[in-house]
Amino acid sequence: MADKQAVQQAEKQVSDFVARNGKTNPAYPSQLANLANVYLANGMLKEADETFNKSIELQKSFPNSKSELPQAYTNYAMSLANKSSEKSLSQATRQDLQKQVQTVLKSGLVYANKCPVASSERLYYLFNMIEASRMAGMKTEEQAQMAFLEQELKALESNDKLQPQEIMQIAYTLLRMAGLQCFSPAFRAARMMPPIQVVSDSAPDKPQTVKEKKFK
């Protein structure tokens, strides 16, 4: 059941924004994208899709907005993937949402590929395609996206003309990919955590320990 009050409040925020700033304000597309997420969270899938597409079309009309489009697509894909993971959904609705995740990701990839090959915008998008597929429970798509990104990174690593910033983006993407296999907190957070001891597989279970097999 939709939270009518939350929906009405989100719609009012958009109308108030338009009243203050007009529809030509560069922030208007993001206002619509936020409204689309509220619709989606409340199960209003048709309204969410229509509002998101409207936000994208408006975003395209603003100059120098192409670099922002990949992020807009990935944000909505993540929201769709998160919605599809809800246990209360019917199988048909879940499958529809999974298909929508794929559609949004493929549409956004067109704009991500227009960014420089080693740019944060493009590499983050390719990584987020993996993450969104995982969130939506689409293992085949997740594995395909993982293989594709690995291939892209290997090709970039063989380029001896990379700039320092590009090397950093590649390294950070690899770090994020490693985090998919084994959770790794940020360095600053890790420094505040108690140490974890690696023990043999036959050792008894104790707090702050991890078995060698799992660690590997």
mmCIF file of C-alpha atoms in Angstrom:
data_model
loop_
_atom_site.group_PDB
_atom_site.id
_atom_site.type_symbol
_atom_site.label_atom_id
_atom_site.label_comp_id
_atom_site.label_asym_id
_atom_site.label_seq_id
_atom_site.Cartn_x
_atom_site.Cartn_y
_atom_site.Cartn_z
ATOM 1 C CA MET A 1 0.000 0.000 0.000
ATOM 2 C CA ALA A 2 1.358 3.391 -0.955
ATOM 3 C CA ASP A 3 2.107 5.914 1.749
ATOM 4 C CA LYS A 4 -0.178 8.615 0.378
ATOM 5 C CA GLN A 5 1.175 11.261 2.717
ATOM 6 C CA ALA A 6 4.773 10.620 1.650
ATOM 7 C CA VAL A 7 3.788 10.708 -2.027
ATOM 8 C CA GLN A 8 1.791 13.907 -1.637
ATOM 9 C CA GLN A 9 4.648 15.548 0.244
ATOM 10 C CA ALA A 10 7.136 14.598 -2.493
ATOM 11 C CA GLU A 11 4.811 15.914 -5.205
ATOM 12 C CA LYS A 12 4.369 19.159 -3.278
ATOM 13 C CA GLN A 13 8.141 19.570 -2.987
ATOM 14 C CA VAL A 14 8.440 19.378 -6.761
ATOM 15 C CA SER A 15 5.582 21.814 -7.349
ATOM 16 C CA ASP A 16 7.059 24.223 -4.778
ATOM 17 C CA PHE A 17 10.440 23.986 -6.494
ATOM 18 C CA VAL A 18 8.867 24.808 -9.862
ATOM 19 C CA ALA A 19 6.998 27.753 -8.330
ATOM 20 C CA ARG A 20 10.242 29.168 -6.928
ATOM 21 C CA ASN A 21 12.688 28.311 -9.715
ATOM 22 C CA GLY A 22 10.755 27.313 -12.830
ATOM 23 C CA LYS A 23 11.290 24.242 -15.004
ATOM 24 C CA THR A 24 14.383 25.657 -16.667
ATOM 25 C CA ASN A 25 16.445 25.382 -13.494
ATOM 26 C CA PRO A 26 19.264 22.800 -13.919
ATOM 27 C CA ALA A 27 18.267 21.162 -10.625
ATOM 28 C CA TYR A 28 14.735 20.403 -11.832
ATOM 29 C CA PRO A 29 15.608 16.997 -13.362
ATOM 30 C CA SER A 30 17.043 15.818 -10.038
ATOM 31 C CA GLN A 31 13.836 16.938 -8.324
ATOM 32 C CA LEU A 32 11.866 14.717 -10.697
ATOM 33 C CA ALA A 33 14.307 11.851 -10.161
ATOM 34 C CA ASN A 34 13.741 12.090 -6.410
ATOM 35 C CA LEU A 35 9.983 12.004 -6.983
ATOM 36 C CA ALA A 36 10.402 8.929 -9.182
ATOM 37 C CA ASN A 37 12.183 7.185 -6.319
ATOM 38 C CA VAL A 38 9.327 8.034 -3.942
ATOM 39 C CA TYR A 39 6.828 6.590 -6.415
ATOM 40 C CA LEU A 40 8.987 3.484 -6.759
ATOM 41 C CA ALA A 41 9.354 3.007 -3.005
ATOM 42 C CA ASN A 42 5.578 3.109 -2.709
ATOM 43 C CA GLY A 43 4.923 0.593 -5.463
ATOM 44 C CA MET A 44 3.700 3.138 -8.022
ATOM 45 C CA LEU A 45 5.823 1.604 -10.769
ATOM 46 C CA LYS A 46 4.157 3.240 -13.773
ATOM 47 C CA GLU A 47 4.367 6.718 -12.243
ATOM 48 C CA ALA A 48 7.985 6.091 -11.242
ATOM 49 C CA ASP A 49 8.992 5.070 -14.763
ATOM 50 C CA GLU A 50 7.207 8.000 -16.407
ATOM 51 C CA THR A 51 8.693 10.528 -13.984
ATOM 52 C CA PHE A 52 12.207 9.131 -14.339
ATOM 53 C CA ASN A 53 12.043 9.235 -18.144
ATOM 54 C CA LYS A 54 10.810 12.818 -17.951
ATOM 55 C CA SER A 55 13.752 13.747 -15.733
ATOM 56 C CA ILE A 56 16.187 12.167 -18.205
ATOM 57 C CA GLU A 57 14.728 13.992 -21.199
ATOM 58 C CA LEU A 58 14.952 17.296 -19.335
ATOM 59 C CA GLN A 59 18.502 16.529 -18.236
ATOM 60 C CA LYS A 60 19.515 16.023 -21.869
ATOM 61 C CA SER A 61 18.256 19.510 -22.727
ATOM 62 C CA PHE A 62 20.748 21.232 -20.450
ATOM 63 C CA PRO A 63 24.221 22.018 -21.813
ATOM 64 C CA ASN A 64 27.167 20.077 -20.382
ATOM 65 C CA SER A 65 24.799 17.583 -18.749
ATOM 66 C CA LYS A 66 25.989 14.443 -20.532
ATOM 67 C CA SER A 67 28.536 13.663 -17.833
ATOM 68 C CA GLU A 68 25.702 13.628 -15.262
ATOM 69 C CA LEU A 69 23.468 11.236 -17.174
ATOM 70 C CA PRO A 70 25.338 8.017 -16.228
ATOM 71 C CA GLN A 71 24.896 8.814 -12.545
ATOM 72 C CA ALA A 72 21.188 9.522 -13.038
ATOM 73 C CA TYR A 73 20.679 6.165 -14.748
ATOM 74 C CA THR A 74 22.684 4.208 -12.192
ATOM 75 C CA ASN A 75 20.851 5.815 -9.259
ATOM 76 C CA TYR A 76 17.486 4.764 -10.656
ATOM 77 C CA ALA A 77 18.744 1.294 -11.558
ATOM 78 C CA MET A 78 19.930 0.852 -7.964
ATOM 79 C CA SER A 79 16.524 1.933 -6.667
ATOM 80 C CA LEU A 80 14.805 -0.548 -8.987
ATOM 81 C CA ALA A 81 17.182 -3.316 -7.906
ATOM 82 C CA ASN A 82 16.584 -2.546 -4.253
ATOM 83 C CA LYS A 83 12.822 -2.622 -4.806
ATOM 84 C CA SER A 84 13.047 -5.959 -6.619
ATOM 85 C CA SER A 85 14.721 -7.528 -3.576
ATOM 86 C CA GLU A 86 11.673 -6.997 -1.345
ATOM 87 C CA LYS A 87 10.368 -10.362 -0.169
ATOM 88 C CA SER A 88 6.716 -9.276 -0.262
ATOM 89 C CA LEU A 89 6.692 -8.865 -4.061
ATOM 90 C CA SER A 90 5.037 -11.347 -6.358
ATOM 91 C CA GLN A 91 7.278 -13.276 -8.733
ATOM 92 C CA ALA A 92 5.767 -11.485 -11.732
ATOM 93 C CA THR A 93 6.427 -8.037 -10.242
ATOM 94 C CA ARG A 94 9.978 -9.043 -9.303
ATOM 95 C CA GLN A 95 10.676 -10.193 -12.848
ATOM 96 C CA ASP A 96 9.239 -6.986 -14.283
ATOM 97 C CA LEU A 97 11.509 -4.950 -12.025
ATOM 98 C CA GLN A 98 14.535 -7.043 -12.985
ATOM 99 C CA LYS A 99 13.800 -6.427 -16.663
ATOM 100 C CA GLN A 100 13.477 -2.726 -15.926
ATOM 101 C CA VAL A 101 16.866 -2.763 -14.169
ATOM 102 C CA GLN A 102 18.443 -4.218 -17.308
ATOM 103 C CA THR A 103 16.688 -1.699 -19.554
ATOM 104 C CA VAL A 104 17.790 1.292 -17.478
ATOM 105 C CA LEU A 105 21.377 0.031 -17.223
ATOM 106 C CA LYS A 106 21.646 -0.538 -20.978
ATOM 107 C CA SER A 107 20.221 2.916 -21.694
ATOM 108 C CA GLY A 108 22.675 4.574 -19.335
ATOM 109 C CA LEU A 109 25.612 2.622 -20.739
ATOM 110 C CA VAL A 110 25.236 4.539 -23.996
ATOM 111 C CA TYR A 111 26.105 7.757 -22.157
ATOM 112 C CA ALA A 112 28.733 6.173 -19.907
ATOM 113 C CA ASN A 113 30.583 4.967 -23.005
ATOM 114 C CA LYS A 114 30.725 8.538 -24.283
ATOM 115 C CA CYS A 115 32.909 9.450 -21.309
ATOM 116 C CA PRO A 116 36.703 8.863 -21.477
ATOM 117 C CA VAL A 117 37.465 5.143 -21.140
ATOM 118 C CA ALA A 118 39.375 5.510 -17.856
ATOM 119 C CA SER A 119 37.188 8.234 -16.374
ATOM 120 C CA SER A 120 35.504 7.812 -13.010
ATOM 121 C CA GLU A 121 32.102 8.331 -14.667
ATOM 122 C CA ARG A 122 32.555 5.370 -17.012
ATOM 123 C CA LEU A 123 34.362 2.966 -14.659
ATOM 124 C CA TYR A 124 31.962 3.646 -11.810
ATOM 125 C CA TYR A 125 29.059 2.997 -14.147
ATOM 126 C CA LEU A 126 30.484 -0.346 -15.272
ATOM 127 C CA PHE A 127 31.011 -1.324 -11.642
ATOM 128 C CA ASN A 128 27.529 -0.195 -10.660
ATOM 129 C CA MET A 129 26.102 -2.428 -13.391
ATOM 130 C CA ILE A 130 27.598 -5.351 -11.487
ATOM 131 C CA GLU A 131 26.293 -4.127 -8.157
ATOM 132 C CA ALA A 132 22.775 -3.426 -9.432
ATOM 133 C CA SER A 133 22.593 -6.873 -11.044
ATOM 134 C CA ARG A 134 23.677 -8.439 -7.754
ATOM 135 C CA MET A 135 21.117 -6.456 -5.755
ATOM 136 C CA ALA A 136 18.366 -7.565 -8.139
ATOM 137 C CA GLY A 137 19.406 -11.214 -7.859
ATOM 138 C CA MET A 138 20.396 -11.478 -11.532
ATOM 139 C CA LYS A 139 23.426 -13.761 -11.242
ATOM 140 C CA THR A 140 23.907 -14.345 -14.971
ATOM 141 C CA GLU A 141 23.935 -10.614 -15.697
ATOM 142 C CA GLU A 142 26.212 -9.984 -12.709
ATOM 143 C CA GLN A 143 28.779 -12.500 -13.941
ATOM 144 C CA ALA A 144 28.635 -11.123 -17.486
ATOM 145 C CA GLN A 145 29.169 -7.554 -16.260
ATOM 146 C CA MET A 146 32.020 -8.683 -14.004
ATOM 147 C CA ALA A 147 33.777 -10.405 -16.915
ATOM 148 C CA PHE A 148 33.288 -7.360 -19.131
ATOM 149 C CA LEU A 149 34.732 -4.945 -16.576
ATOM 150 C CA GLU A 150 37.704 -7.226 -15.924
ATOM 151 C CA GLN A 151 38.384 -7.267 -19.664
ATOM 152 C CA GLU A 152 38.144 -3.476 -19.840
ATOM 153 C CA LEU A 153 40.519 -3.011 -16.902
ATOM 154 C CA LYS A 154 43.095 -5.413 -18.346
ATOM 155 C CA ALA A 155 43.044 -3.470 -21.614
ATOM 156 C CA LEU A 156 43.540 -0.204 -19.745
ATOM 157 C CA GLU A 157 46.374 -1.617 -17.635
ATOM 158 C CA SER A 158 48.296 -2.484 -20.797
ATOM 159 C CA ASN A 159 48.237 1.169 -21.869
ATOM 160 C CA ASP A 160 51.590 2.764 -20.977
ATOM 161 C CA LYS A 161 50.271 6.267 -21.672
ATOM 162 C CA LEU A 162 47.789 6.460 -18.821
ATOM 163 C CA GLN A 163 47.724 9.629 -16.767
ATOM 164 C CA PRO A 164 48.181 9.397 -12.965
ATOM 165 C CA GLN A 165 44.531 10.188 -12.333
ATOM 166 C CA GLU A 166 43.462 7.439 -14.744
ATOM 167 C CA ILE A 167 45.705 4.940 -12.942
ATOM 168 C CA MET A 168 44.077 5.928 -9.660
ATOM 169 C CA GLN A 169 40.593 5.392 -11.115
ATOM 170 C CA ILE A 170 41.567 1.916 -12.326
ATOM 171 C CA ALA A 171 43.070 1.033 -8.945
ATOM 172 C CA TYR A 172 40.002 2.260 -7.092
ATOM 173 C CA THR A 173 37.724 0.265 -9.377
ATOM 174 C CA LEU A 174 39.762 -2.876 -8.662
ATOM 175 C CA LEU A 175 39.446 -2.152 -4.957
ATOM 176 C CA ARG A 176 35.662 -1.895 -5.275
ATOM 177 C CA MET A 177 35.573 -5.173 -7.223
ATOM 178 C CA ALA A 178 37.566 -6.867 -4.458
ATOM 179 C CA GLY A 179 34.983 -5.565 -2.003
ATOM 180 C CA LEU A 180 32.293 -7.549 -3.832
ATOM 181 C CA GLN A 181 34.154 -10.756 -2.994
ATOM 182 C CA CYS A 182 35.040 -9.868 0.591
ATOM 183 C CA PHE A 183 33.765 -6.811 2.452
ATOM 184 C CA SER A 184 36.520 -4.311 3.152
ATOM 185 C CA PRO A 185 35.808 -1.169 5.194
ATOM 186 C CA ALA A 186 37.364 2.180 4.387
ATOM 187 C CA PHE A 187 40.902 2.595 5.730
ATOM 188 C CA ARG A 188 39.912 5.175 8.341
ATOM 189 C CA ALA A 189 37.116 2.943 9.601
ATOM 190 C CA ALA A 190 39.374 -0.112 9.597
ATOM 191 C CA ARG A 191 41.880 1.627 11.881
ATOM 192 C CA MET A 192 39.147 1.937 14.545
ATOM 193 C CA MET A 193 38.118 -1.724 14.359
ATOM 194 C CA PRO A 194 39.511 -4.437 16.659
ATOM 195 C CA PRO A 195 42.048 -6.720 14.960
ATOM 196 C CA ILE A 196 40.872 -9.992 13.434
ATOM 197 C CA GLN A 197 43.052 -13.088 13.852
ATOM 198 C CA VAL A 198 43.261 -15.683 11.082
ATOM 199 C CA VAL A 199 43.075 -19.187 12.608
ATOM 200 C CA SER A 200 43.169 -22.717 11.237
ATOM 201 C CA ASP A 201 39.987 -24.290 9.930
ATOM 202 C CA SER A 202 39.950 -26.730 12.862
ATOM 203 C CA ALA A 203 40.225 -24.007 15.513
ATOM 204 C CA PRO A 204 37.161 -23.395 17.712
ATOM 205 C CA ASP A 205 34.878 -20.493 16.837
ATOM 206 C CA LYS A 206 35.827 -17.404 18.788
ATOM 207 C CA PRO A 207 35.003 -13.691 18.459
ATOM 208 C CA GLN A 208 37.404 -11.611 16.356
ATOM 209 C CA THR A 209 38.692 -14.660 14.464
ATOM 210 C CA VAL A 210 38.210 -15.918 10.919
ATOM 211 C CA LYS A 211 38.943 -19.385 9.566
ATOM 212 C CA GLU A 212 41.813 -19.662 7.100
ATOM 213 C CA LYS A 213 39.655 -21.095 4.311
ATOM 214 C CA LYS A 214 37.191 -18.235 4.513
ATOM 215 C CA PHE A 215 39.989 -15.675 4.704
ATOM 216 C CA LYS A 216 41.561 -17.009 1.503
#
